[in-house]
């Protein structure tokens, strides 16, 4: 019997991460036995290789600026598990998480008995807890982030009001396939009959897969760069400013607090999904509310400042497509300063390429290190990361990130920038340290 928060977490994390057979049958049966709570919810479904979390945050803040209550389901968490299930940005309470786990646990036990090795996975349980929670603590809108892929993701039993696909890049290739069209087909799995789909900046081959899937399902499809446009309007402050055009909506100088061209793309994709949702329901929108919602959005671990003097930033860029975007951000915003990157990456990522991509930026110095990976997943060793770029005068290594930070602080000047990146799990550890230090 689960009675405490610690027992609830132990029950959740004690499950298998993956099952070999890709199917949604088990998840559908799981939900049926829980009374199909997902059918009581109004949802927006967000898939994509990168940008899902930020897009969810922009959507949440756009709806909240209108006075709606918004549930979100995101992963992974940065400091505590509860963040994954939040209402208006506030994580589920420990007591509510225990209560939900108590409801779900007997059904999991039944399925374990009937399916032997093939009972629900950890992520299926997370998803079930979220559906049950929002069905019992109603909100106006739930924004659901896909865990992995789309087609066989446990969230994909829903019929949302709008589907969103942010970006398609090479990641999780062992599971999703190793070409862009194969990965795109997995993400396109969330497209439902007659449910509009909004796409971020996709390559022509990825967009072709989306167009084909949407046409087969009679779903309206709207894509960034083709059906809606953004123009970067650079300025001197932190954050980004951009112009936006979609149908008759044309707005200038929309302001966001997150840095990077890709965050402009994420904000515009979220805004388009928000507008399409309102058009479908013939609801009015206010540009004042939109400006307010976008400018308020913050998302932990996305080029987040953890120290002002010197400027120290953490970012969860954890795959090659994200590192390409990061290199562009560093060139655009910090080309006039030295940037010291403390890099730790999980061993199952394309770490060789990620190191090379960063070193292509002339003012970037990389210190490779390692951290304790989640569960059985290992971080790539500093040796492996160093070999990625053979010998390079701007590459060094350290046994752990505090040593790397000491090394960097001893060499840099006050105007230089420190960036810790390479994995969301890594920066979760770093962020925890900085936030504790702030508090003390």
mmCIF file with all atom_site columns, C-alpha atoms in Angstrom, residues 352-424:
data_model
loop_
_atom_site.group_PDB
_atom_site.id
_atom_site.type_symbol
_atom_site.label_atom_id
_atom_site.label_alt_id
_atom_site.label_comp_id
_atom_site.label_asym_id
_atom_site.label_entity_id
_atom_site.label_seq_id
_atom_site.pdbx_PDB_ins_code
_atom_site.Cartn_x
_atom_site.Cartn_y
_atom_site.Cartn_z
_atom_site.occupancy
_atom_site.B_iso_or_equiv
_atom_site.pdbx_formal_charge
_atom_site.auth_seq_id
_atom_site.auth_comp_id
_atom_site.auth_asym_id
_atom_site.auth_atom_id
_atom_site.pdbx_PDB_model_num
ATOM 1  C CA . UNK A 1 352 ? 31.327 13.631 -31.238 1.00 0.00 ? 352 UNK A CA 1
ATOM 2  C CA . UNK A 1 353 ? 29.336 15.830 -33.579 1.00 0.00 ? 353 UNK A CA 1
ATOM 3  C CA . UNK A 1 354 ? 28.054 18.033 -30.722 1.00 0.00 ? 354 UNK A CA 1
ATOM 4  C CA . UNK A 1 355 ? 31.617 18.843 -29.587 1.00 0.00 ? 355 UNK A CA 1
ATOM 5  C CA . UNK A 1 356 ? 32.697 19.654 -33.171 1.00 0.00 ? 356 UNK A CA 1
ATOM 6  C CA . UNK A 1 357 ? 29.651 21.890 -33.739 1.00 0.00 ? 357 UNK A CA 1
ATOM 7  C CA . UNK A 1 358 ? 30.496 24.018 -30.680 1.00 0.00 ? 358 UNK A CA 1
ATOM 8  C CA . UNK A 1 359 ? 34.187 24.292 -31.597 1.00 0.00 ? 359 UNK A CA 1
ATOM 9  C CA . UNK A 1 360 ? 33.231 25.696 -35.006 1.00 0.00 ? 360 UNK A CA 1
ATOM 10 C CA . UNK A 1 361 ? 32.312 28.927 -33.175 1.00 0.00 ? 361 UNK A CA 1
ATOM 11 C CA . UNK A 1 362 ? 35.677 30.776 -33.047 1.00 0.00 ? 362 UNK A CA 1
ATOM 12 C CA . UNK A 1 363 ? 35.213 32.414 -29.608 1.00 0.00 ? 363 UNK A CA 1
ATOM 13 C CA . UNK A 1 364 ? 34.030 29.209 -27.859 1.00 0.00 ? 364 UNK A CA 1
ATOM 14 C CA . UNK A 1 365 ? 36.249 27.247 -25.437 1.00 0.00 ? 365 UNK A CA 1
ATOM 15 C CA . UNK A 1 366 ? 34.948 23.818 -24.419 1.00 0.00 ? 366 UNK A CA 1
ATOM 16 C CA . UNK A 1 367 ? 35.677 22.006 -21.132 1.00 0.00 ? 367 UNK A CA 1
ATOM 17 C CA . UNK A 1 368 ? 34.311 18.456 -21.328 1.00 0.00 ? 368 UNK A CA 1
ATOM 18 C CA . UNK A 1 369 ? 33.251 16.685 -18.145 1.00 0.00 ? 369 UNK A CA 1
ATOM 19 C CA . UNK A 1 370 ? 30.777 14.067 -16.912 1.00 0.00 ? 370 UNK A CA 1
ATOM 20 C CA . UNK A 1 371 ? 27.886 13.636 -14.475 1.00 0.00 ? 371 UNK A CA 1
ATOM 21 C CA . UNK A 1 372 ? 25.847 10.825 -12.992 1.00 0.00 ? 372 UNK A CA 1
ATOM 22 C CA . UNK A 1 373 ? 23.391 9.774  -15.761 1.00 0.00 ? 373 UNK A CA 1
ATOM 23 C CA . UNK A 1 374 ? 19.742 8.935  -14.898 1.00 0.00 ? 374 UNK A CA 1
ATOM 24 C CA . UNK A 1 375 ? 19.101 5.268  -14.008 1.00 0.00 ? 375 UNK A CA 1
ATOM 25 C CA . UNK A 1 376 ? 21.232 2.994  -16.162 1.00 0.00 ? 376 UNK A CA 1
ATOM 26 C CA . UNK A 1 377 ? 22.036 5.663  -18.761 1.00 0.00 ? 377 UNK A CA 1
ATOM 27 C CA . UNK A 1 378 ? 25.691 6.660  -18.660 1.00 0.00 ? 378 UNK A CA 1
ATOM 28 C CA . UNK A 1 379 ? 27.241 10.009 -19.432 1.00 0.00 ? 379 UNK A CA 1
ATOM 29 C CA . UNK A 1 380 ? 29.959 10.001 -22.105 1.00 0.00 ? 380 UNK A CA 1
ATOM 30 C CA . UNK A 1 381 ? 33.396 10.096 -20.437 1.00 0.00 ? 381 UNK A CA 1
ATOM 31 C CA . UNK A 1 382 ? 35.602 13.192 -20.798 1.00 0.00 ? 382 UNK A CA 1
ATOM 32 C CA . UNK A 1 383 ? 38.111 10.999 -22.711 1.00 0.00 ? 383 UNK A CA 1
ATOM 33 C CA . UNK A 1 384 ? 35.475 10.016 -25.267 1.00 0.00 ? 384 UNK A CA 1
ATOM 34 C CA . UNK A 1 385 ? 34.393 13.661 -25.616 1.00 0.00 ? 385 UNK A CA 1
ATOM 35 C CA . UNK A 1 386 ? 37.981 14.883 -25.995 1.00 0.00 ? 386 UNK A CA 1
ATOM 36 C CA . UNK A 1 387 ? 38.690 12.302 -28.693 1.00 0.00 ? 387 UNK A CA 1
ATOM 37 C CA . UNK A 1 388 ? 35.686 13.682 -30.544 1.00 0.00 ? 388 UNK A CA 1
ATOM 38 C CA . UNK A 1 389 ? 37.727 16.699 -31.574 1.00 0.00 ? 389 UNK A CA 1
ATOM 39 C CA . UNK A 1 390 ? 41.155 15.029 -31.400 1.00 0.00 ? 390 UNK A CA 1
ATOM 40 C CA . UNK A 1 391 ? 43.575 17.691 -30.208 1.00 0.00 ? 391 UNK A CA 1
ATOM 41 C CA . UNK A 1 392 ? 42.192 21.183 -30.222 1.00 0.00 ? 392 UNK A CA 1
ATOM 42 C CA . UNK A 1 393 ? 43.664 24.204 -28.457 1.00 0.00 ? 393 UNK A CA 1
ATOM 43 C CA . UNK A 1 394 ? 40.193 25.330 -27.288 1.00 0.00 ? 394 UNK A CA 1
ATOM 44 C CA . UNK A 1 395 ? 39.267 21.932 -25.799 1.00 0.00 ? 395 UNK A CA 1
ATOM 45 C CA . UNK A 1 396 ? 40.159 20.668 -22.315 1.00 0.00 ? 396 UNK A CA 1
ATOM 46 C CA . UNK A 1 397 ? 38.636 18.275 -19.768 1.00 0.00 ? 397 UNK A CA 1
ATOM 47 C CA . UNK A 1 398 ? 37.797 18.095 -16.060 1.00 0.00 ? 398 UNK A CA 1
ATOM 48 C CA . UNK A 1 399 ? 36.670 15.145 -13.871 1.00 0.00 ? 399 UNK A CA 1
ATOM 49 C CA . UNK A 1 400 ? 33.389 16.840 -12.803 1.00 0.00 ? 400 UNK A CA 1
ATOM 50 C CA . UNK A 1 401 ? 31.564 20.119 -13.395 1.00 0.00 ? 401 UNK A CA 1
ATOM 51 C CA . UNK A 1 402 ? 32.592 21.928 -10.150 1.00 0.00 ? 402 UNK A CA 1
ATOM 52 C CA . UNK A 1 403 ? 36.279 21.348 -11.118 1.00 0.00 ? 403 UNK A CA 1
ATOM 53 C CA . UNK A 1 404 ? 35.497 22.515 -14.669 1.00 0.00 ? 404 UNK A CA 1
ATOM 54 C CA . UNK A 1 405 ? 33.866 25.668 -13.281 1.00 0.00 ? 405 UNK A CA 1
ATOM 55 C CA . UNK A 1 406 ? 36.890 26.412 -11.054 1.00 0.00 ? 406 UNK A CA 1
ATOM 56 C CA . UNK A 1 407 ? 39.166 25.951 -14.079 1.00 0.00 ? 407 UNK A CA 1
ATOM 57 C CA . UNK A 1 408 ? 37.057 28.350 -16.179 1.00 0.00 ? 408 UNK A CA 1
ATOM 58 C CA . UNK A 1 409 ? 36.699 31.015 -13.461 1.00 0.00 ? 409 UNK A CA 1
ATOM 59 C CA . UNK A 1 410 ? 40.489 31.051 -13.066 1.00 0.00 ? 410 UNK A CA 1
ATOM 60 C CA . UNK A 1 411 ? 41.045 31.857 -16.777 1.00 0.00 ? 411 UNK A CA 1
ATOM 61 C CA . UNK A 1 412 ? 38.089 33.998 -17.876 1.00 0.00 ? 412 UNK A CA 1
ATOM 62 C CA . UNK A 1 413 ? 37.629 37.760 -17.583 1.00 0.00 ? 413 UNK A CA 1
ATOM 63 C CA . UNK A 1 414 ? 34.566 39.468 -16.058 1.00 0.00 ? 414 UNK A CA 1
ATOM 64 C CA . UNK A 1 415 ? 33.010 40.139 -19.515 1.00 0.00 ? 415 UNK A CA 1
ATOM 65 C CA . UNK A 1 416 ? 33.170 36.507 -20.634 1.00 0.00 ? 416 UNK A CA 1
ATOM 66 C CA . UNK A 1 417 ? 30.263 34.064 -20.553 1.00 0.00 ? 417 UNK A CA 1
ATOM 67 C CA . UNK A 1 418 ? 30.009 30.601 -18.966 1.00 0.00 ? 418 UNK A CA 1
ATOM 68 C CA . UNK A 1 419 ? 27.520 28.117 -20.434 1.00 0.00 ? 419 UNK A CA 1
ATOM 69 C CA . UNK A 1 420 ? 26.808 24.717 -18.866 1.00 0.00 ? 420 UNK A CA 1
ATOM 70 C CA . UNK A 1 421 ? 25.035 22.438 -21.327 1.00 0.00 ? 421 UNK A CA 1
ATOM 71 C CA . UNK A 1 422 ? 24.804 19.015 -23.030 1.00 0.00 ? 422 UNK A CA 1
ATOM 72 C CA . UNK A 1 423 ? 21.964 17.298 -21.155 1.00 0.00 ? 423 UNK A CA 1
ATOM 73 C CA . UNK A 1 424 ? 18.790 18.240 -19.291 1.00 0.00 ? 424 UNK A CA 1
#
